[in-house]
């Protein structure tokens, strides 16, 4: 007899639980995975192993909550086609830049030319918008706005936009230990928990523009040498509504979890500087919505509906894999409501997370089928 959903207990899967020594940060953030910080992603090696186990014949995978694009990038590396959906415009821009196929010669020309002109003092800062005045020192604001004014001159403007966003993130008036969700601008020197000394807020952005332009070039070139020419499709929209065509051989996803992260807010500087469309009211499980009973019920409704829609696109008997730290035990019911049968639950020991939330942490890989 098949086990019931309740009888599926999580088993620790040692092969999915890498230690820091097995898998150092350098590997977890290899090539394009570190084009821009993103809080709440899964690691490429996990996705790689899930593909190896569950989609051994290759094919096409869907990630309805694609985030920074780990599933898509890994699909290209592992030789699969992939479709990713995300409600956050910045995440979609980041995924586009990571997965596009470049003419490396013209990419290098654009990035180096933009940097040279920027360092010569070209570009116009114009008047700083309110957010920029508030969150950046005067010189940093001028430098970022000047770089922004150059970006549109290039075919690879989107790559330069990611460089701009990353430089802005580093140049904000924040403490070093609160880069994820800073509350108020830090204008004075402060005691830094991270470096255990007094640190000063950043005054300039130019060195970040230089560092990240060159780093982005290296990362995109490195990825170009390991990727396949498989097809990636990125859809900016609500996974409850986007029209997806065709059939898939697997769904691999890590949905947002209620009350943890505001996915638009974590890249607020990018929305402000790049004028991106903000659809935060459509985010499922946003931290801002809280964890009241009503919020959890709305979350479960939304995730169940997305998983049901995704499962309907799966070829017969293909797997739907959900990576989640389900500490509220919401998922057995969510899967059931999505018409899915939970057939396995692998627990993995997440060795280390980045940022101040560091610590012991487990997450599960739920294996379900329609
Ligand atoms: C846990 S993250 C996924 C991270 C991804 N696995 C990675 O490695 O980068 C969840 C994502 O779901 C997105 N999201 C939230 N609500 C959504 C919705 N209604 N439709 C599509 N995406 C949504 C968020 O913007 C966020 O990027």
Short mmCIF file of C-alpha atoms and ligand atoms in Angstrom, two decimals:
data_model
loop_
_atom_site.label_atom_id
_atom_site.label_comp_id
_atom_site.label_asym_id
_atom_site.label_seq_id
_atom_site.Cartn_x
_atom_site.Cartn_y
_atom_site.Cartn_z
CA UNK A 1 0.00 0.00 0.00
CA UNK A 2 1.30 3.49 -0.80
CA UNK A 3 2.17 5.51 2.32
CA UNK A 4 -0.29 8.26 3.27
CA UNK A 5 0.95 11.85 3.24
CA UNK A 6 1.20 11.94 7.04
CA UNK A 7 3.30 8.81 7.13
CA UNK A 8 6.08 10.36 5.06
CA UNK A 9 8.76 11.31 7.52
CA UNK A 10 11.83 13.26 6.52
CA UNK A 11 14.97 11.19 6.27
CA UNK A 12 18.32 12.90 6.53
CA UNK A 13 19.95 12.64 3.12
CA UNK A 14 23.70 12.77 3.68
CA UNK A 15 24.33 13.11 -0.06
CA UNK A 16 22.42 16.39 -0.10
CA UNK A 17 24.06 17.73 3.09
CA UNK A 18 27.39 19.21 2.13
CA UNK A 19 29.74 20.57 4.76
CA UNK A 20 31.57 23.83 4.32
CA UNK A 21 34.70 21.83 3.52
CA UNK A 22 32.95 19.69 0.88
CA UNK A 23 31.40 22.67 -0.74
CA UNK A 24 33.08 25.99 0.07
CA UNK A 25 31.32 29.26 -0.61
CA UNK A 26 33.43 29.82 -3.73
CA UNK A 27 31.78 26.74 -5.27
CA UNK A 28 28.28 27.54 -4.09
CA UNK A 29 28.57 30.97 -5.69
CA UNK A 30 30.46 29.88 -8.80
CA UNK A 31 30.31 31.92 -12.03
CA UNK A 32 27.00 33.75 -12.55
CA UNK A 33 25.45 32.62 -9.26
CA UNK A 34 27.26 35.56 -7.64
CA UNK A 35 26.43 38.26 -10.17
CA UNK A 36 24.36 39.99 -7.52
CA UNK A 37 23.46 39.14 -3.90
CA UNK A 38 20.06 37.57 -3.40
CA UNK A 39 18.68 36.43 -0.08
CA UNK A 40 16.80 33.12 -0.12
CA UNK A 41 18.30 31.10 -2.95
CA UNK A 42 19.11 27.42 -3.03
CA UNK A 43 22.52 26.20 -4.03
CA UNK A 44 23.35 25.06 -7.58
CA UNK A 45 24.82 21.75 -6.41
CA UNK A 46 21.47 20.78 -4.87
CA UNK A 47 19.67 21.51 -8.14
CA UNK A 48 22.33 19.62 -10.06
CA UNK A 49 21.86 16.55 -7.88
CA UNK A 50 18.05 16.76 -8.16
CA UNK A 51 18.33 16.86 -11.95
CA UNK A 52 20.70 13.90 -11.87
CA UNK A 53 18.32 11.85 -9.73
CA UNK A 54 14.95 12.89 -11.08
CA UNK A 55 15.43 14.11 -14.67
CA UNK A 56 18.19 11.76 -15.84
CA UNK A 57 17.00 11.74 -19.43
CA UNK A 58 17.15 15.55 -19.76
CA UNK A 59 14.18 17.52 -21.07
CA UNK A 60 12.47 20.69 -19.91
CA UNK A 61 12.03 21.92 -16.33
CA UNK A 62 9.80 24.56 -14.79
CA UNK A 63 10.50 26.78 -11.79
CA UNK A 64 7.37 28.87 -11.01
CA UNK A 65 9.25 30.79 -8.26
CA UNK A 66 12.51 31.21 -10.10
CA UNK A 67 14.08 34.00 -7.95
CA UNK A 68 17.69 34.60 -8.89
CA UNK A 69 17.54 31.81 -11.48
CA UNK A 70 19.49 28.99 -9.82
CA UNK A 71 17.30 26.34 -11.48
CA UNK A 72 17.67 27.98 -14.89
CA UNK A 73 21.42 28.47 -14.71
CA UNK A 74 21.91 24.92 -13.52
CA UNK A 75 19.63 23.64 -16.28
CA UNK A 76 21.91 25.28 -18.82
CA UNK A 77 24.94 23.71 -17.18
CA UNK A 78 23.31 20.26 -16.91
CA UNK A 79 21.91 20.29 -20.45
CA UNK A 80 18.19 20.92 -19.96
CA UNK A 81 15.73 23.51 -21.23
CA UNK A 82 14.05 25.58 -18.54
CA UNK A 83 11.28 28.07 -17.91
CA UNK A 84 11.27 30.38 -14.89
CA UNK A 85 8.53 32.66 -13.59
CA UNK A 86 8.94 35.40 -11.01
CA UNK A 87 6.81 38.30 -9.86
CA UNK A 88 9.79 40.53 -9.07
CA UNK A 89 11.10 42.55 -12.03
CA UNK A 90 14.63 42.78 -10.66
CA UNK A 91 14.84 38.99 -10.29
CA UNK A 92 13.78 38.61 -13.91
CA UNK A 93 16.39 41.12 -15.06
CA UNK A 94 19.03 39.24 -13.08
CA UNK A 95 17.95 35.91 -14.58
CA UNK A 96 18.03 37.36 -18.10
CA UNK A 97 21.55 38.64 -17.62
CA UNK A 98 22.73 35.33 -16.16
CA UNK A 99 21.27 33.09 -18.83
CA UNK A 100 21.61 35.08 -22.08
CA UNK A 101 24.10 33.88 -24.70
CA UNK A 102 26.67 36.60 -25.33
CA UNK A 103 29.07 37.51 -28.03
CA UNK A 104 31.95 37.72 -25.55
CA UNK A 105 33.97 40.09 -27.70
CA UNK A 106 31.23 42.71 -27.87
CA UNK A 107 30.29 42.15 -24.20
CA UNK A 108 33.86 42.88 -23.15
CA UNK A 109 34.04 45.91 -25.41
CA UNK A 110 30.84 47.41 -23.90
CA UNK A 111 31.78 46.81 -20.28
CA UNK A 112 35.32 48.13 -20.61
CA UNK A 113 34.21 51.14 -22.64
CA UNK A 114 31.51 52.07 -20.12
CA UNK A 115 34.03 51.76 -17.28
CA UNK A 116 36.66 53.86 -19.07
CA UNK A 117 34.18 56.62 -19.80
CA UNK A 118 32.87 56.52 -16.25
CA UNK A 119 36.38 56.78 -14.82
CA UNK A 120 37.12 59.70 -17.14
CA UNK A 121 34.25 61.54 -15.51
CA UNK A 122 31.76 61.24 -18.38
CA UNK A 123 28.01 61.03 -17.84
CA UNK A 124 25.57 63.36 -16.11
CA UNK A 125 24.34 62.89 -12.58
CA UNK A 126 21.38 65.28 -12.81
CA UNK A 127 19.19 65.82 -9.79
CA UNK A 128 19.19 62.93 -7.30
CA UNK A 129 15.76 61.44 -6.55
CA UNK A 130 14.67 61.42 -2.91
CA UNK A 131 15.59 57.78 -2.19
CA UNK A 132 19.08 58.37 -3.58
CA UNK A 133 19.55 61.54 -1.53
CA UNK A 134 18.52 59.67 1.57
CA UNK A 135 20.49 56.43 1.15
CA UNK A 136 23.79 57.53 -0.41
CA UNK A 137 26.59 59.94 0.49
CA UNK A 138 26.66 62.90 -1.93
CA UNK A 139 29.67 61.66 -3.93
CA UNK A 140 28.40 58.07 -4.09
CA UNK A 141 25.03 59.32 -5.38
CA UNK A 142 26.67 61.43 -8.09
CA UNK A 143 28.85 58.54 -9.21
CA UNK A 144 25.98 56.08 -9.42
CA UNK A 145 23.76 58.50 -11.29
CA UNK A 146 26.57 59.35 -13.69
CA UNK A 147 27.14 55.65 -14.40
CA UNK A 148 23.42 55.17 -14.87
CA UNK A 149 23.37 57.92 -17.51
CA UNK A 150 25.96 55.98 -19.57
CA UNK A 151 24.24 52.60 -19.47
CA UNK A 152 21.73 53.20 -22.27
CA UNK A 153 24.52 53.84 -24.77
CA UNK A 154 25.31 50.13 -24.87
CA UNK A 155 23.91 46.99 -26.40
CA UNK A 156 24.64 45.26 -23.10
CA UNK A 157 22.75 47.84 -21.05
CA UNK A 158 21.10 45.15 -18.91
CA UNK A 159 24.46 43.76 -17.82
CA UNK A 160 25.53 47.28 -16.85
CA UNK A 161 22.25 47.71 -14.95
CA UNK A 162 23.11 44.69 -12.82
CA UNK A 163 26.58 46.17 -12.18
CA UNK A 164 24.93 49.46 -11.21
CA UNK A 165 22.53 47.71 -8.82
CA UNK A 166 25.32 45.72 -7.19
CA UNK A 167 27.47 48.83 -6.78
CA UNK A 168 24.50 50.69 -5.30
CA UNK A 169 23.88 47.88 -2.84
CA UNK A 170 27.46 48.08 -1.59
CA UNK A 171 27.52 51.88 -1.53
CA UNK A 172 24.33 52.43 0.49
CA UNK A 173 24.55 54.19 3.83
CA UNK A 174 24.17 50.99 5.82
CA UNK A 175 26.14 49.20 8.47
CA UNK A 176 28.23 46.26 7.24
CA UNK A 177 26.15 43.86 9.29
CA UNK A 178 22.74 44.94 8.03
CA UNK A 179 23.02 44.88 4.26
CA UNK A 180 19.93 42.71 3.72
CA UNK A 181 17.21 44.90 5.18
CA UNK A 182 18.65 48.18 6.49
CA UNK A 183 16.03 50.26 8.29
CA UNK A 184 17.55 53.72 8.43
CA UNK A 185 20.52 55.31 6.65
CA UNK A 186 23.74 55.17 8.70
CA UNK A 187 25.50 58.52 8.31
CA UNK A 188 27.95 58.42 11.23
CA UNK A 189 30.79 56.00 12.12
CA UNK A 190 29.46 53.00 14.10
CA UNK A 191 30.62 49.96 16.05
CA UNK A 192 30.64 47.12 13.53
CA UNK A 193 29.65 43.65 14.85
CA UNK A 194 30.97 42.03 11.72
CA UNK A 195 34.49 43.51 11.76
CA UNK A 196 34.68 44.16 15.55
CA UNK A 197 35.88 47.71 15.15
CA UNK A 198 34.56 51.14 14.33
CA UNK A 199 33.57 51.37 10.66
CA UNK A 200 32.56 54.34 8.56
CA UNK A 201 29.64 54.47 6.13
CA UNK A 202 30.64 54.37 2.47
CA UNK A 203 31.38 57.74 0.85
CA UNK A 204 32.00 56.72 -2.78
CA UNK A 205 30.66 54.19 -5.26
CA UNK A 206 33.35 54.38 -7.97
CA UNK A 207 35.50 51.53 -6.64
CA UNK A 208 32.44 49.25 -6.57
CA UNK A 209 31.54 50.18 -10.13
CA UNK A 210 35.07 49.21 -11.21
CA UNK A 211 35.23 46.02 -9.14
CA UNK A 212 31.82 44.71 -10.20
CA UNK A 213 32.20 45.61 -13.88
CA UNK A 214 35.35 43.50 -14.05
CA UNK A 215 33.95 40.73 -11.84
CA UNK A 216 30.78 40.51 -13.95
CA UNK A 217 32.84 40.16 -17.09
CA UNK A 218 34.88 37.31 -15.60
CA UNK A 219 31.77 35.53 -14.31
CA UNK A 220 29.86 35.75 -17.58
CA UNK A 221 32.90 34.51 -19.50
CA UNK A 222 33.41 31.60 -17.09
CA UNK A 223 29.78 30.56 -17.44
CA UNK A 224 29.94 30.84 -21.24
CA UNK A 225 32.53 28.06 -21.19
CA UNK A 226 30.51 25.60 -19.10
CA UNK A 227 26.96 26.21 -20.30
CA UNK A 228 25.14 24.32 -23.03
CA UNK A 229 23.06 26.00 -25.71
CA UNK A 230 19.77 24.78 -24.27
CA UNK A 231 16.83 27.17 -24.16
CA UNK A 232 15.81 29.26 -21.17
CA UNK A 233 12.58 31.22 -21.05
CA UNK A 234 11.91 33.82 -18.36
CA UNK A 235 8.44 35.13 -17.61
CA UNK A 236 7.88 38.18 -15.45
CA UNK A 237 4.50 37.73 -13.82
CA UNK A 238 2.36 36.17 -11.17
CA UNK A 239 2.73 32.38 -11.17
CA UNK A 240 -1.01 32.25 -10.44
CA UNK A 241 -1.74 33.82 -13.79
CA UNK A 242 1.03 33.53 -16.38
CA UNK A 243 0.21 31.46 -19.43
CA UNK A 244 2.74 28.70 -19.81
CA UNK A 245 2.81 26.56 -22.90
CA UNK A 246 3.97 23.02 -23.62
CA UNK A 247 4.91 20.16 -21.34
CA UNK A 248 7.56 19.78 -18.70
CA UNK A 249 9.63 16.85 -17.46
CA UNK A 250 9.95 18.18 -13.91
CA UNK A 251 9.13 21.09 -11.65
CA UNK A 252 12.02 22.12 -9.40
CA UNK A 253 11.28 25.03 -7.11
CA UNK A 254 11.71 26.66 -3.72
CA UNK A 255 8.62 28.73 -2.97
CA UNK A 256 8.67 31.81 -0.75
CA UNK A 257 7.94 30.95 2.89
CA UNK A 258 5.52 33.09 4.93
CA UNK A 259 6.92 35.90 7.02
CA UNK A 260 10.55 35.48 6.01
CA UNK A 261 11.64 37.69 3.14
CA UNK A 262 10.25 40.62 1.17
CA UNK A 263 11.61 39.84 -2.27
CA UNK A 264 11.03 43.28 -3.77
CA UNK A 265 12.19 45.17 -0.71
CA UNK A 266 15.53 43.37 -0.53
CA UNK A 267 16.46 45.02 -3.86
CA UNK A 268 14.74 48.34 -3.24
CA UNK A 269 17.80 50.32 -4.42
CA UNK A 270 17.55 48.59 -7.81
CA UNK A 271 13.85 49.41 -8.22
CA UNK A 272 14.58 53.05 -7.33
CA UNK A 273 17.61 53.46 -9.57
CA UNK A 274 16.38 51.45 -12.54
CA UNK A 275 12.73 52.49 -12.40
CA UNK A 276 11.51 48.88 -12.35
CA UNK A 277 7.88 47.86 -12.06
CA UNK A 278 7.08 47.09 -8.40
CA UNK A 279 4.44 44.38 -7.96
CA UNK A 280 5.08 43.56 -4.33
CA UNK A 281 1.36 43.27 -3.57
CA UNK A 282 1.35 40.04 -5.63
CA UNK A 283 4.20 38.39 -3.67
CA UNK A 284 3.06 35.19 -1.97
CA UNK A 285 4.11 34.90 1.67
CA UNK A 286 5.75 38.33 1.81
CA UNK A 287 7.23 39.12 5.22
CA UNK A 288 5.24 42.36 5.20
CA UNK A 289 1.99 40.35 5.14
CA UNK A 290 2.94 38.76 8.48
CA UNK A 291 2.03 35.31 9.75
CA UNK A 292 -1.49 35.78 11.04
CA UNK A 293 -3.95 32.92 10.45
CA UNK A 294 -5.42 34.83 7.56
CA UNK A 295 -1.96 35.45 6.05
CA UNK A 296 -1.03 31.76 6.34
CA UNK A 297 -4.35 30.72 4.81
CA UNK A 298 -3.85 33.11 1.87
CA UNK A 299 -0.31 31.80 1.45
CA UNK A 300 -1.44 28.17 1.41
CA UNK A 301 -4.22 28.97 -1.11
CA UNK A 302 -1.74 30.72 -3.39
CA UNK A 303 1.00 28.09 -3.27
CA UNK A 304 -1.48 25.22 -3.71
CA UNK A 305 -2.94 26.95 -6.79
CA UNK A 306 0.51 27.55 -8.32
CA UNK A 307 1.59 23.96 -7.72
CA UNK A 308 -1.64 22.65 -9.18
CA UNK A 309 -1.19 24.77 -12.32
CA UNK A 310 2.44 23.67 -12.59
CA UNK A 311 1.58 19.98 -12.12
CA UNK A 312 -1.01 20.22 -14.89
CA UNK A 313 1.85 20.96 -17.31
CA UNK A 314 3.89 17.93 -16.29
CA UNK A 315 4.12 14.93 -18.51
CA UNK A 316 2.53 11.79 -16.95
CA UNK A 317 4.37 10.62 -13.85
CA UNK A 318 6.95 13.41 -13.94
CA UNK A 319 8.12 14.70 -10.52
CA UNK A 320 7.42 17.97 -8.78
CA UNK A 321 10.24 18.80 -6.36
CA UNK A 322 9.81 21.44 -3.69
CA UNK A 323 12.72 22.63 -1.55
CA UNK A 324 11.44 24.19 1.66
CA UNK A 325 12.11 24.56 5.36
CA UNK A 326 8.50 23.82 6.31
CA UNK A 327 8.64 24.52 10.01
CA UNK A 328 4.89 25.10 10.17
CA UNK A 329 4.21 21.79 8.44
CA UNK A 330 2.04 23.48 5.84
CA UNK A 331 3.16 21.46 2.84
CA UNK A 332 1.50 18.06 3.25
CA UNK A 333 -1.85 19.83 3.07
CA UNK A 334 -0.75 22.25 0.34
CA UNK A 335 0.34 19.32 -1.84
CA UNK A 336 -2.86 17.44 -1.19
CA UNK A 337 -4.91 20.47 -2.15
CA UNK A 338 -2.85 20.77 -5.33
CA UNK A 339 -3.89 17.21 -6.20
CA UNK A 340 -0.36 15.91 -5.62
CA UNK A 341 0.81 12.80 -3.85
CA UNK A 342 3.80 13.27 -1.54
CA UNK A 343 6.03 10.33 -2.21
CA UNK A 344 9.30 11.20 -0.50
CA UNK A 345 10.77 13.73 1.86
CA UNK A 346 14.54 14.16 2.06
CA UNK A 347 15.95 16.31 4.82
CA UNK A 348 19.13 18.14 4.15
CA UNK A 349 21.46 19.81 6.57
CA UNK A 350 22.18 23.28 5.29
CA UNK A 351 25.61 23.89 6.60
CA UNK A 352 25.80 27.60 6.50
CA UNK A 353 23.71 30.48 5.32
CA UNK A 354 25.08 33.90 4.50
CA UNK A 355 24.52 37.07 6.52
CA UNK A 356 23.67 37.46 10.16
CA UNK A 357 21.08 34.70 10.01
CA UNK A 358 23.97 32.23 9.99
CA UNK A 359 23.43 29.07 12.01
CA UNK A 360 22.27 25.47 11.96
CA UNK A 361 19.47 25.00 9.51
CA UNK A 362 17.62 22.15 7.82
CA UNK A 363 15.42 22.08 4.78
CA UNK A 364 13.44 19.35 3.02
CA UNK A 365 13.17 18.26 -0.55
CA UNK A 366 9.58 17.13 -1.08
CA UNK A 367 9.05 14.74 -3.95
CA UNK A 368 5.49 14.74 -5.27
CA UNK A 369 3.60 13.49 -8.30
CA UNK A 370 0.17 14.07 -9.73
C1 LIG B 1 12.62 31.31 -2.26
S1 LIG B 1 12.63 32.40 -3.63
C2 LIG B 1 13.23 31.39 -4.94
C3 LIG B 1 14.72 31.38 -4.98
C4 LIG B 1 15.30 30.56 -6.11
N1 LIG B 1 15.13 29.14 -5.87
C5 LIG B 1 16.77 30.87 -6.27
O1 LIG B 1 17.61 30.00 -6.08
O2 LIG B 1 17.09 32.02 -6.54
C6 LIG B 1 10.93 32.62 -4.01
C7 LIG B 1 10.64 33.56 -5.19
O3 LIG B 1 9.22 33.54 -5.42
C8 LIG B 1 8.88 34.80 -5.98
N2 LIG B 1 7.43 34.99 -5.88
C9 LIG B 1 6.67 35.34 -4.80
N3 LIG B 1 5.38 35.41 -5.13
C10 LIG B 1 5.28 35.09 -6.45
C11 LIG B 1 4.20 34.99 -7.37
N4 LIG B 1 2.94 35.25 -7.01
N5 LIG B 1 4.48 34.62 -8.65
C12 LIG B 1 5.76 34.37 -9.04
N6 LIG B 1 6.83 34.48 -8.21
C13 LIG B 1 6.60 34.83 -6.94
C14 LIG B 1 9.70 35.80 -5.19
O4 LIG B 1 9.86 37.01 -5.90
C15 LIG B 1 11.01 35.02 -5.01
O5 LIG B 1 11.95 35.41 -5.97
#
